[in-house]
GROMACS .gro file of C-alpha atoms in nm:
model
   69
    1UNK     CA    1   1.659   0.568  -3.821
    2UNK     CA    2   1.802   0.579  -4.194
    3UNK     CA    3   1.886   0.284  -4.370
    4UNK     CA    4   2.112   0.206  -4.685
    5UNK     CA    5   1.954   0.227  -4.996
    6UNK     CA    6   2.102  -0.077  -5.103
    7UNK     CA    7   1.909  -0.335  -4.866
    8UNK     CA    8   1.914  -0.713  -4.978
    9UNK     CA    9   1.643  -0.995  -4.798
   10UNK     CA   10   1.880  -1.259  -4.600
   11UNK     CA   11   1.759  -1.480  -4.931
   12UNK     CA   12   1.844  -1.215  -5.160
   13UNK     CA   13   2.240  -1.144  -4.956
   14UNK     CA   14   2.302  -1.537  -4.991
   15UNK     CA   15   2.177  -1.591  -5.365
   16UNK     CA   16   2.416  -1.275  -5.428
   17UNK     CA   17   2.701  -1.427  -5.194
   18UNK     CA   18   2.641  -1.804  -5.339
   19UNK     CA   19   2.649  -1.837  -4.992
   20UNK     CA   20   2.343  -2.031  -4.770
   21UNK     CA   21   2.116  -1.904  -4.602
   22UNK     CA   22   2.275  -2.008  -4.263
   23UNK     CA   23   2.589  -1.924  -4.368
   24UNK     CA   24   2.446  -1.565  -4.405
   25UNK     CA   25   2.302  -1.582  -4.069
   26UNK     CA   26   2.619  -1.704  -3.934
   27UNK     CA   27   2.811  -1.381  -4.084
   28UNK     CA   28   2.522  -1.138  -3.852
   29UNK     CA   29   2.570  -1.323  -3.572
   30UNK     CA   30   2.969  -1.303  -3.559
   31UNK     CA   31   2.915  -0.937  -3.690
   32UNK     CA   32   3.138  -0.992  -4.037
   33UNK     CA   33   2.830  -0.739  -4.163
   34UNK     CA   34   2.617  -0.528  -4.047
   35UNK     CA   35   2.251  -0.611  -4.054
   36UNK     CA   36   1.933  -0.408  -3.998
   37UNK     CA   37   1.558  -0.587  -3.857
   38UNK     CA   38   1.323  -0.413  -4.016
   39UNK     CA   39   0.929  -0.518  -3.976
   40UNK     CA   40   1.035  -0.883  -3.875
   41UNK     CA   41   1.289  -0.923  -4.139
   42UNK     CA   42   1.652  -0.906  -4.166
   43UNK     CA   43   1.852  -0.721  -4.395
   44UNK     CA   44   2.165  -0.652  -4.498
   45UNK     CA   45   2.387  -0.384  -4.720
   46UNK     CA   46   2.503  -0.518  -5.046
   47UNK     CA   47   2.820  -0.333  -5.033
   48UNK     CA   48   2.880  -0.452  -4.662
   49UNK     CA   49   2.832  -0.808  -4.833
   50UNK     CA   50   3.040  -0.698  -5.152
   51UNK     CA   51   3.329  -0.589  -4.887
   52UNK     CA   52   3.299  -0.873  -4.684
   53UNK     CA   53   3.274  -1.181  -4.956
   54UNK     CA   54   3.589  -0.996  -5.207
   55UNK     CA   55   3.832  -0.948  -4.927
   56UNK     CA   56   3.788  -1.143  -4.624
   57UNK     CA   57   3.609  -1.463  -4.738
   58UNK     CA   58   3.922  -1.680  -4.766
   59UNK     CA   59   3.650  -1.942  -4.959
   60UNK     CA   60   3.653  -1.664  -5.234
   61UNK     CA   61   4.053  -1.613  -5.221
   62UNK     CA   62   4.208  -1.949  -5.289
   63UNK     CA   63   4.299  -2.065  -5.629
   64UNK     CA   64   4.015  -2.363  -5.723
   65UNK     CA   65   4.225  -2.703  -5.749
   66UNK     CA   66   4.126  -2.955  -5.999
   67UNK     CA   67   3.987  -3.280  -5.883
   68UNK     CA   68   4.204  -3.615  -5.829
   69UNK     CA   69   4.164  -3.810  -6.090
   0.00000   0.00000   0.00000
């Protein structure tokens, strides 16, 4: 079986998503990206990730408000 070339650790895809680690997790179980197990671990594409966090991550989408004073 061939992989991408561009495989990030579930630590590495959250620390590049600013995401957690569950919320990561959360993403492979509802399928929002693919993932791959490989020798016990789980990884994921970083373009898969790119895709997913740029245009369907409404977190990433909405104009940052400025706090109540």
């Amino acid at each position: 079986m061939e992989f991408p070339d561009d495989l990030l650790t579930v630590e590495e895809t959250a620390a590049f998503a600013q995401r957690s680690i569950w919320t990561v997790y959360i993403w492979c179980s509802e399928r929002r990206i693919d993932s791959w197990k490989i020798r016990g671990r789980r990884y994921f594409s970083r373009a898969d990730v790119e895709r997913y966090i740029f245009k369907f991550d409404p977190a990433r989408t909405e104009p940052k408000t400025e706090p109540a004073e």
